[in-house]
C-alpha cells in the first residue's frame, strides 16, 4: 500500500491550491479517504474525509466552506481543493486511508508521507 501526495507549494493568502493523493491500494473504491495536516509545533489536525462512492463527506471546522474533498475511483486518487487560503493553513498535509470516514488519526489504516503547503500573508 502506498499513498503519494503531490501539488503542495507556496501560495499567497487568498489564493487557491489543489493537492492530490495517488493511492496504490487494492480495492481503492472500498476505502474511505481523508486528509489531515500538521502545522509547526502543533498536533495533527483533521481536515476532511470522504467515504465510499463520494458519500459521507466531513470537514474540520477550520476549513469548512473553503476546502472541498473529492475522489476519482477510476484513477485511485483523492483531491483536496483549497480556496481562500490563510496563513494558518500552512502545514504538512497527509493523505489517509481507512475503513470508514473518520476525523480520528487512530482509525486511519494507511498514511502518506505528506506534502508541504505554505501560505504567505
Short mmCIF file of N, CA, C and O in Angstrom, two decimals:
data_model
loop_
_atom_site.label_atom_id
_atom_site.label_comp_id
_atom_site.label_asym_id
_atom_site.label_seq_id
_atom_site.Cartn_x
_atom_site.Cartn_y
_atom_site.Cartn_z
N UNK A 1 0.84 -1.18 0.00
CA UNK A 1 0.00 0.00 0.00
C UNK A 1 0.88 1.24 0.00
O UNK A 1 1.85 1.33 0.77
N UNK A 2 0.55 2.18 -0.88
CA UNK A 2 1.32 3.41 -0.95
C UNK A 2 0.39 4.57 -1.24
O UNK A 2 -0.47 4.48 -2.13
N UNK A 3 0.54 5.64 -0.48
CA UNK A 3 -0.20 6.87 -0.72
C UNK A 3 0.82 7.97 -0.99
O UNK A 3 1.68 8.21 -0.14
N UNK A 4 0.70 8.61 -2.13
CA UNK A 4 1.69 9.61 -2.51
C UNK A 4 0.99 10.93 -2.79
O UNK A 4 0.22 11.05 -3.75
N UNK A 5 1.31 11.91 -1.95
CA UNK A 5 0.72 13.23 -2.11
C UNK A 5 1.53 14.07 -3.10
O UNK A 5 2.74 13.89 -3.24
N UNK A 6 0.85 15.00 -3.75
CA UNK A 6 1.52 15.93 -4.66
C UNK A 6 0.71 17.21 -4.75
O UNK A 6 -0.46 17.26 -4.34
N UNK A 7 1.35 18.26 -5.29
CA UNK A 7 0.65 19.51 -5.53
C UNK A 7 0.87 20.58 -4.49
O UNK A 7 0.35 21.69 -4.63
N UNK A 8 1.60 20.26 -3.44
CA UNK A 8 1.88 21.28 -2.43
C UNK A 8 2.81 22.35 -2.96
O UNK A 8 3.39 22.22 -4.04
N UNK A 9 2.94 23.43 -2.20
CA UNK A 9 3.82 24.50 -2.62
C UNK A 9 3.59 25.77 -1.84
O UNK A 9 2.94 25.75 -0.79
N UNK A 10 4.11 26.85 -2.37
CA UNK A 10 3.99 28.16 -1.75
C UNK A 10 2.93 28.98 -2.50
O UNK A 10 2.98 29.07 -3.73
N UNK A 11 2.00 29.56 -1.76
CA UNK A 11 0.93 30.33 -2.36
C UNK A 11 0.62 31.52 -1.46
O UNK A 11 0.82 31.44 -0.24
N UNK A 12 0.14 32.59 -2.06
CA UNK A 12 -0.22 33.77 -1.28
C UNK A 12 -1.59 33.60 -0.64
O UNK A 12 -2.46 32.89 -1.18
N UNK A 13 -1.78 34.24 0.47
CA UNK A 13 -3.07 34.21 1.15
C UNK A 13 -4.16 34.71 0.21
O UNK A 13 -3.96 35.66 -0.56
N UNK A 14 -5.32 34.03 0.27
CA UNK A 14 -6.44 34.37 -0.59
C UNK A 14 -6.49 33.59 -1.88
O UNK A 14 -7.52 33.57 -2.55
N UNK A 15 -5.40 32.94 -2.22
CA UNK A 15 -5.34 32.15 -3.44
C UNK A 15 -5.73 30.71 -3.18
O UNK A 15 -6.05 30.31 -2.05
N UNK A 16 -5.72 29.91 -4.25
CA UNK A 16 -6.16 28.52 -4.18
C UNK A 16 -5.03 27.56 -4.52
O UNK A 16 -4.05 27.94 -5.19
N UNK A 17 -5.22 26.33 -4.09
CA UNK A 17 -4.27 25.26 -4.39
C UNK A 17 -5.05 23.95 -4.35
O UNK A 17 -5.96 23.79 -3.53
N UNK A 18 -4.67 23.03 -5.23
CA UNK A 18 -5.27 21.70 -5.18
C UNK A 18 -4.17 20.68 -4.98
O UNK A 18 -3.20 20.63 -5.76
N UNK A 19 -4.31 19.87 -3.97
CA UNK A 19 -3.36 18.78 -3.74
C UNK A 19 -4.03 17.46 -4.03
O UNK A 19 -5.27 17.34 -3.98
N UNK A 20 -3.20 16.47 -4.39
CA UNK A 20 -3.70 15.17 -4.80
C UNK A 20 -3.01 14.07 -4.01
O UNK A 20 -1.91 14.27 -3.49
N UNK A 21 -3.66 12.94 -3.99
CA UNK A 21 -3.09 11.75 -3.36
C UNK A 21 -3.34 10.57 -4.28
O UNK A 21 -4.51 10.19 -4.50
N UNK A 22 -2.28 10.02 -4.83
CA UNK A 22 -2.37 8.84 -5.68
C UNK A 22 -2.17 7.61 -4.81
O UNK A 22 -1.15 7.48 -4.14
N UNK A 23 -3.14 6.71 -4.85
CA UNK A 23 -3.11 5.55 -3.98
C UNK A 23 -2.82 4.27 -4.75
O UNK A 23 -3.49 3.99 -5.75
N UNK A 24 -1.84 3.55 -4.29
CA UNK A 24 -1.59 2.20 -4.78
C UNK A 24 -2.12 1.29 -3.69
O UNK A 24 -1.43 1.01 -2.69
N UNK A 25 -3.36 0.88 -3.85
CA UNK A 25 -4.06 0.16 -2.78
C UNK A 25 -5.11 -0.72 -3.42
O UNK A 25 -5.87 -0.27 -4.28
N UNK A 26 -5.13 -2.00 -3.08
CA UNK A 26 -6.15 -2.89 -3.66
C UNK A 26 -7.56 -2.44 -3.28
O UNK A 26 -7.80 -2.02 -2.15
N UNK A 27 -8.45 -2.51 -4.23
CA UNK A 27 -9.86 -2.19 -3.97
C UNK A 27 -10.01 -0.77 -3.42
O UNK A 27 -10.71 -0.55 -2.42
N UNK A 28 -9.35 0.18 -4.06
CA UNK A 28 -9.35 1.57 -3.60
C UNK A 28 -10.76 2.07 -3.30
O UNK A 28 -10.98 2.76 -2.30
N UNK A 29 -11.72 1.73 -4.16
CA UNK A 29 -13.05 2.30 -4.01
C UNK A 29 -13.75 1.85 -2.73
O UNK A 29 -14.77 2.41 -2.34
N UNK A 30 -13.22 0.83 -2.06
CA UNK A 30 -13.84 0.36 -0.82
C UNK A 30 -13.31 1.11 0.41
O UNK A 30 -13.82 0.92 1.51
N UNK A 31 -12.31 1.95 0.21
CA UNK A 31 -11.71 2.68 1.31
C UNK A 31 -12.31 4.07 1.46
O UNK A 31 -12.61 4.74 0.47
N UNK A 32 -12.45 4.49 2.69
CA UNK A 32 -12.66 5.90 2.98
C UNK A 32 -11.31 6.60 2.92
O UNK A 32 -10.29 6.03 3.34
N UNK A 33 -11.29 7.80 2.40
CA UNK A 33 -10.05 8.55 2.25
C UNK A 33 -10.16 9.87 2.99
O UNK A 33 -11.27 10.37 3.25
N UNK A 34 -9.04 10.44 3.32
CA UNK A 34 -9.09 11.70 4.04
C UNK A 34 -7.79 12.46 4.01
O UNK A 34 -6.79 11.99 3.44
N UNK A 35 -7.85 13.64 4.60
CA UNK A 35 -6.69 14.50 4.72
C UNK A 35 -6.57 14.99 6.16
O UNK A 35 -7.57 15.37 6.80
N UNK A 36 -5.35 14.97 6.64
CA UNK A 36 -5.01 15.56 7.92
C UNK A 36 -3.85 16.52 7.67
O UNK A 36 -3.21 16.46 6.62
N UNK A 37 -3.57 17.37 8.62
CA UNK A 37 -2.43 18.29 8.48
C UNK A 37 -1.75 18.49 9.82
O UNK A 37 -2.35 18.31 10.88
N UNK A 38 -0.48 18.85 9.75
CA UNK A 38 0.26 19.17 10.96
C UNK A 38 1.05 20.45 10.73
O UNK A 38 1.94 20.48 9.87
N UNK A 39 0.69 21.45 11.49
CA UNK A 39 1.40 22.73 11.44
C UNK A 39 2.59 22.68 12.39
O UNK A 39 2.60 21.87 13.33
N UNK A 40 3.58 23.50 12.17
CA UNK A 40 4.76 23.50 13.04
C UNK A 40 4.39 23.69 14.50
O UNK A 40 3.64 24.61 14.85
N UNK A 41 4.85 22.78 15.34
CA UNK A 41 4.61 22.90 16.78
C UNK A 41 3.22 22.52 17.22
O UNK A 41 2.86 22.72 18.38
N UNK A 42 2.42 21.96 16.31
CA UNK A 42 1.05 21.60 16.67
C UNK A 42 0.78 20.12 16.44
O UNK A 42 1.53 19.44 15.75
N UNK A 43 -0.33 19.67 17.01
CA UNK A 43 -0.75 18.29 16.83
C UNK A 43 -1.34 18.10 15.43
O UNK A 43 -1.76 19.05 14.77
N UNK A 44 -1.39 16.84 15.01
CA UNK A 44 -2.02 16.53 13.72
C UNK A 44 -3.51 16.88 13.81
O UNK A 44 -4.17 16.54 14.79
N UNK A 45 -4.01 17.52 12.78
CA UNK A 45 -5.39 18.04 12.78
C UNK A 45 -6.18 17.43 11.63
O UNK A 45 -5.67 17.34 10.50
N UNK A 46 -7.40 17.07 11.91
CA UNK A 46 -8.29 16.56 10.88
C UNK A 46 -8.68 17.68 9.92
O UNK A 46 -9.04 18.79 10.35
N UNK A 47 -8.67 17.39 8.61
CA UNK A 47 -9.05 18.36 7.60
C UNK A 47 -10.34 17.96 6.90
O UNK A 47 -11.31 18.71 6.88
N UNK A 48 -10.36 16.75 6.32
CA UNK A 48 -11.54 16.33 5.57
C UNK A 48 -11.50 14.83 5.36
O UNK A 48 -10.42 14.22 5.35
N UNK A 49 -12.68 14.23 5.17
CA UNK A 49 -12.77 12.82 4.87
C UNK A 49 -13.91 12.57 3.91
O UNK A 49 -14.89 13.33 3.88
N UNK A 50 -13.78 11.51 3.12
CA UNK A 50 -14.80 11.17 2.14
C UNK A 50 -14.97 9.66 2.12
O UNK A 50 -13.99 8.91 2.11
N UNK A 51 -16.21 9.21 2.14
CA UNK A 51 -16.48 7.78 2.19
C UNK A 51 -16.52 7.14 0.81
O UNK A 51 -16.22 7.77 -0.21
N UNK A 52 -16.91 5.90 0.81
CA UNK A 52 -17.02 5.15 -0.44
C UNK A 52 -18.00 5.83 -1.37
O UNK A 52 -19.04 6.33 -0.92
N UNK A 53 -17.68 5.83 -2.64
CA UNK A 53 -18.58 6.40 -3.62
C UNK A 53 -18.75 7.91 -3.52
O UNK A 53 -19.64 8.48 -4.16
N UNK A 54 -17.95 8.57 -2.72
CA UNK A 54 -18.05 10.02 -2.61
C UNK A 54 -19.05 10.50 -1.57
O UNK A 54 -19.31 11.70 -1.46
N UNK A 55 -19.65 9.56 -0.84
CA UNK A 55 -20.60 9.96 0.19
C UNK A 55 -19.91 10.22 1.52
O UNK A 55 -18.70 10.09 1.64
N UNK A 56 -20.70 10.57 2.53
CA UNK A 56 -20.20 10.78 3.89
C UNK A 56 -18.98 11.68 3.92
O UNK A 56 -17.87 11.28 4.30
N UNK A 57 -19.18 12.91 3.51
CA UNK A 57 -18.11 13.91 3.49
C UNK A 57 -18.19 14.77 4.75
O UNK A 57 -19.27 15.26 5.11
N UNK A 58 -17.05 14.93 5.41
CA UNK A 58 -16.99 15.75 6.61
C UNK A 58 -15.74 16.62 6.55
O UNK A 58 -14.71 16.23 5.99
N UNK A 59 -15.83 17.78 7.18
CA UNK A 59 -14.71 18.72 7.20
C UNK A 59 -14.42 19.18 8.62
O UNK A 59 -15.31 19.26 9.47
N UNK A 60 -13.16 19.52 8.84
CA UNK A 60 -12.80 20.16 10.08
C UNK A 60 -13.37 21.58 10.12
O UNK A 60 -13.55 22.22 9.08
N UNK A 61 -13.64 22.07 11.31
CA UNK A 61 -14.29 23.38 11.46
C UNK A 61 -13.47 24.49 10.82
O UNK A 61 -14.02 25.45 10.27
N UNK A 62 -12.16 24.38 10.88
CA UNK A 62 -11.30 25.46 10.40
C UNK A 62 -11.26 25.58 8.87
O UNK A 62 -10.80 26.59 8.35
N UNK A 63 -11.76 24.56 8.16
CA UNK A 63 -11.69 24.59 6.70
C UNK A 63 -13.06 24.56 6.03
O UNK A 63 -13.15 24.65 4.81
N UNK A 64 -14.11 24.41 6.81
CA UNK A 64 -15.46 24.36 6.25
C UNK A 64 -15.74 25.60 5.42
O UNK A 64 -15.47 26.72 5.84
N UNK A 65 -16.31 25.37 4.23
CA UNK A 65 -16.65 26.47 3.34
C UNK A 65 -15.50 26.93 2.46
O UNK A 65 -15.70 27.74 1.56
N UNK A 66 -14.29 26.42 2.72
CA UNK A 66 -13.13 26.83 1.92
C UNK A 66 -12.49 25.66 1.19
O UNK A 66 -11.91 25.86 0.11
N UNK A 67 -12.53 24.48 1.78
CA UNK A 67 -11.89 23.30 1.19
C UNK A 67 -12.96 22.33 0.70
O UNK A 67 -14.05 22.22 1.28
N UNK A 68 -12.63 21.60 -0.36
CA UNK A 68 -13.51 20.57 -0.90
C UNK A 68 -12.70 19.31 -1.17
O UNK A 68 -11.69 19.35 -1.87
N UNK A 69 -13.17 18.20 -0.61
CA UNK A 69 -12.53 16.90 -0.86
C UNK A 69 -13.32 16.16 -1.93
O UNK A 69 -14.55 16.24 -1.97
N UNK A 70 -12.62 15.45 -2.78
CA UNK A 70 -13.27 14.65 -3.81
C UNK A 70 -12.39 13.45 -4.13
O UNK A 70 -11.22 13.40 -3.72
N UNK A 71 -12.95 12.51 -4.87
CA UNK A 71 -12.18 11.32 -5.23
C UNK A 71 -12.54 10.88 -6.63
O UNK A 71 -13.66 11.10 -7.10
N UNK A 72 -11.57 10.25 -7.28
CA UNK A 72 -11.77 9.65 -8.60
C UNK A 72 -11.38 8.18 -8.46
O UNK A 72 -10.19 7.84 -8.47
N UNK A 73 -12.38 7.32 -8.35
CA UNK A 73 -12.11 5.91 -8.12
C UNK A 73 -11.51 5.22 -9.34
O UNK A 73 -10.87 4.18 -9.21
N UNK A 74 -11.71 5.78 -10.51
CA UNK A 74 -11.12 5.19 -11.72
C UNK A 74 -9.61 5.43 -11.76
O UNK A 74 -8.87 4.69 -12.40
N UNK A 75 -9.17 6.49 -11.08
CA UNK A 75 -7.75 6.84 -11.07
C UNK A 75 -7.10 6.62 -9.71
O UNK A 75 -5.94 6.98 -9.50
N UNK A 76 -7.84 6.03 -8.79
CA UNK A 76 -7.31 5.78 -7.43
C UNK A 76 -6.70 7.04 -6.83
O UNK A 76 -5.58 7.01 -6.27
N UNK A 77 -7.41 8.12 -6.93
CA UNK A 77 -6.87 9.41 -6.50
C UNK A 77 -7.91 10.17 -5.67
O UNK A 77 -9.10 10.12 -5.97
N UNK A 78 -7.42 10.85 -4.67
CA UNK A 78 -8.27 11.74 -3.88
C UNK A 78 -7.67 13.14 -3.95
O UNK A 78 -6.45 13.30 -4.01
N UNK A 79 -8.54 14.13 -3.96
CA UNK A 79 -8.12 15.52 -4.13
C UNK A 79 -8.58 16.37 -2.95
O UNK A 79 -9.56 16.06 -2.27
N UNK A 80 -7.86 17.46 -2.76
CA UNK A 80 -8.29 18.46 -1.80
C UNK A 80 -8.14 19.83 -2.45
O UNK A 80 -7.01 20.28 -2.69
N UNK A 81 -9.27 20.42 -2.80
CA UNK A 81 -9.27 21.77 -3.36
C UNK A 81 -9.33 22.76 -2.21
O UNK A 81 -10.26 22.72 -1.40
N UNK A 82 -8.35 23.64 -2.16
CA UNK A 82 -8.24 24.58 -1.05
C UNK A 82 -8.36 26.00 -1.60
O UNK A 82 -7.51 26.44 -2.37
N UNK A 83 -9.42 26.66 -1.23
CA UNK A 83 -9.67 28.03 -1.68
C UNK A 83 -9.54 29.02 -0.53
O UNK A 83 -9.63 28.65 0.64
N UNK A 84 -9.34 30.28 -0.88
CA UNK A 84 -9.22 31.34 0.12
C UNK A 84 -8.25 30.93 1.24
O UNK A 84 -8.59 30.98 2.42
N UNK A 85 -7.08 30.52 0.82
CA UNK A 85 -6.10 30.03 1.78
C UNK A 85 -5.64 31.13 2.74
O UNK A 85 -5.57 32.31 2.37
N UNK A 86 -5.35 30.71 3.96
CA UNK A 86 -4.91 31.62 5.01
C UNK A 86 -3.53 31.18 5.51
O UNK A 86 -3.15 30.02 5.36
N UNK A 87 -2.84 32.10 6.16
CA UNK A 87 -1.51 31.76 6.68
C UNK A 87 -1.59 30.59 7.65
O UNK A 87 -0.68 29.75 7.69
N UNK A 88 -2.69 30.50 8.38
CA UNK A 88 -2.84 29.41 9.36
C UNK A 88 -3.10 28.06 8.72
O UNK A 88 -3.16 27.04 9.41
N UNK A 89 -3.27 28.02 7.41
CA UNK A 89 -3.38 26.76 6.69
C UNK A 89 -2.01 26.16 6.39
O UNK A 89 -1.91 25.02 5.89
N UNK A 90 -0.96 26.89 6.67
CA UNK A 90 0.40 26.39 6.45
C UNK A 90 0.64 25.14 7.29
O UNK A 90 0.47 25.16 8.51
N UNK A 91 0.99 24.05 6.62
CA UNK A 91 1.16 22.76 7.30
C UNK A 91 1.66 21.73 6.31
O UNK A 91 1.67 21.95 5.10
N UNK A 92 2.03 20.58 6.85
CA UNK A 92 2.23 19.39 6.03
C UNK A 92 0.87 18.69 5.95
O UNK A 92 0.26 18.42 6.99
N UNK A 93 0.45 18.40 4.74
CA UNK A 93 -0.84 17.75 4.53
C UNK A 93 -0.62 16.27 4.22
O UNK A 93 0.13 15.93 3.29
N UNK A 94 -1.31 15.42 4.98
CA UNK A 94 -1.15 13.98 4.87
C UNK A 94 -2.41 13.34 4.32
O UNK A 94 -3.53 13.62 4.79
N UNK A 95 -2.22 12.45 3.38
CA UNK A 95 -3.31 11.64 2.86
C UNK A 95 -3.51 10.43 3.78
O UNK A 95 -2.54 9.89 4.32
N UNK A 96 -4.77 10.02 3.96
CA UNK A 96 -5.08 8.92 4.86
C UNK A 96 -6.11 7.99 4.24
O UNK A 96 -7.01 8.45 3.52
N UNK A 97 -6.02 6.72 4.55
CA UNK A 97 -6.98 5.72 4.06
C UNK A 97 -7.40 4.83 5.21
O UNK A 97 -6.58 4.45 6.06
N UNK A 98 -8.68 4.48 5.22
CA UNK A 98 -9.17 3.61 6.27
C UNK A 98 -10.49 2.97 5.89
O UNK A 98 -11.00 3.17 4.79
N UNK A 99 -11.06 2.24 6.84
CA UNK A 99 -12.28 1.53 6.54
C UNK A 99 -13.53 2.39 6.52
O UNK A 99 -14.49 2.11 5.79
N UNK A 100 -13.51 3.44 7.34
CA UNK A 100 -14.68 4.32 7.43
C UNK A 100 -14.22 5.76 7.46
O UNK A 100 -13.09 6.04 7.86
N UNK A 101 -15.08 6.69 7.06
CA UNK A 101 -14.72 8.11 7.19
C UNK A 101 -14.45 8.44 8.66
O UNK A 101 -15.23 8.05 9.52
N UNK A 102 -13.37 9.10 8.91
CA UNK A 102 -13.02 9.36 10.30
C UNK A 102 -12.28 10.67 10.44
O UNK A 102 -11.55 11.09 9.55
N UNK A 103 -12.48 11.30 11.61
CA UNK A 103 -11.73 12.51 11.94
C UNK A 103 -10.62 12.18 12.94
O UNK A 103 -9.90 13.08 13.38
N UNK A 104 -10.50 10.91 13.29
CA UNK A 104 -9.51 10.50 14.28
C UNK A 104 -8.33 9.81 13.62
O UNK A 104 -8.50 8.81 12.92
N UNK A 105 -7.12 10.29 13.88
CA UNK A 105 -5.93 9.62 13.32
C UNK A 105 -5.81 8.17 13.78
O UNK A 105 -5.20 7.35 13.09
N UNK A 106 -6.41 7.83 14.92
CA UNK A 106 -6.29 6.48 15.45
C UNK A 106 -6.99 5.46 14.56
O UNK A 106 -6.67 4.27 14.60
N UNK A 107 -7.94 5.91 13.76
CA UNK A 107 -8.72 5.00 12.93
C UNK A 107 -8.23 4.95 11.49
O UNK A 107 -8.88 4.36 10.64
N UNK A 108 -7.10 5.59 11.24
CA UNK A 108 -6.52 5.56 9.90
C UNK A 108 -5.64 4.34 9.77
O UNK A 108 -4.81 4.05 10.63
N UNK A 109 -5.81 3.62 8.65
CA UNK A 109 -5.03 2.41 8.42
C UNK A 109 -3.71 2.70 7.70
O UNK A 109 -2.69 2.07 7.98
N UNK A 110 -3.75 3.64 6.76
CA UNK A 110 -2.56 3.93 5.97
C UNK A 110 -2.38 5.45 5.85
O UNK A 110 -3.36 6.18 5.71
N UNK A 111 -1.10 5.85 5.85
CA UNK A 111 -0.75 7.26 5.75
C UNK A 111 0.20 7.49 4.58
O UNK A 111 1.05 6.66 4.29
N UNK A 112 0.06 8.66 3.96
CA UNK A 112 1.09 9.11 3.03
C UNK A 112 2.18 9.83 3.80
O UNK A 112 2.09 10.02 5.02
N UNK A 113 3.20 10.27 3.07
CA UNK A 113 4.32 10.95 3.72
C UNK A 113 4.12 12.45 3.84
O UNK A 113 4.89 13.12 4.53
N UNK A 114 3.16 12.96 3.13
CA UNK A 114 2.83 14.36 3.28
C UNK A 114 3.35 15.26 2.18
O UNK A 114 4.34 14.94 1.51
N UNK A 115 2.70 16.39 2.02
CA UNK A 115 3.14 17.42 1.08
C UNK A 115 3.02 18.77 1.79
O UNK A 115 2.03 19.03 2.48
N UNK A 116 4.04 19.60 1.65
CA UNK A 116 4.09 20.88 2.35
C UNK A 116 3.27 21.92 1.61
O UNK A 116 3.43 22.12 0.40
N UNK A 117 2.40 22.59 2.36
CA UNK A 117 1.66 23.73 1.85
C UNK A 117 2.04 24.94 2.69
O UNK A 117 1.91 24.90 3.93
N UNK A 118 2.52 25.98 2.05
CA UNK A 118 2.92 27.19 2.75
C UNK A 118 2.14 28.36 2.19
O UNK A 118 2.16 28.59 0.97
N UNK A 119 1.46 29.07 3.07
CA UNK A 119 0.66 30.22 2.66
C UNK A 119 1.30 31.48 3.23
O UNK A 119 1.44 31.62 4.45
N UNK A 120 1.69 32.37 2.35
CA UNK A 120 2.32 33.62 2.78
C UNK A 120 1.26 34.71 2.93
O UNK A 120 0.37 34.83 2.10
N UNK A 121 1.40 35.47 3.98
CA UNK A 121 0.41 36.53 4.24
C UNK A 121 0.87 37.86 3.68
O UNK A 121 1.99 38.01 3.22
#
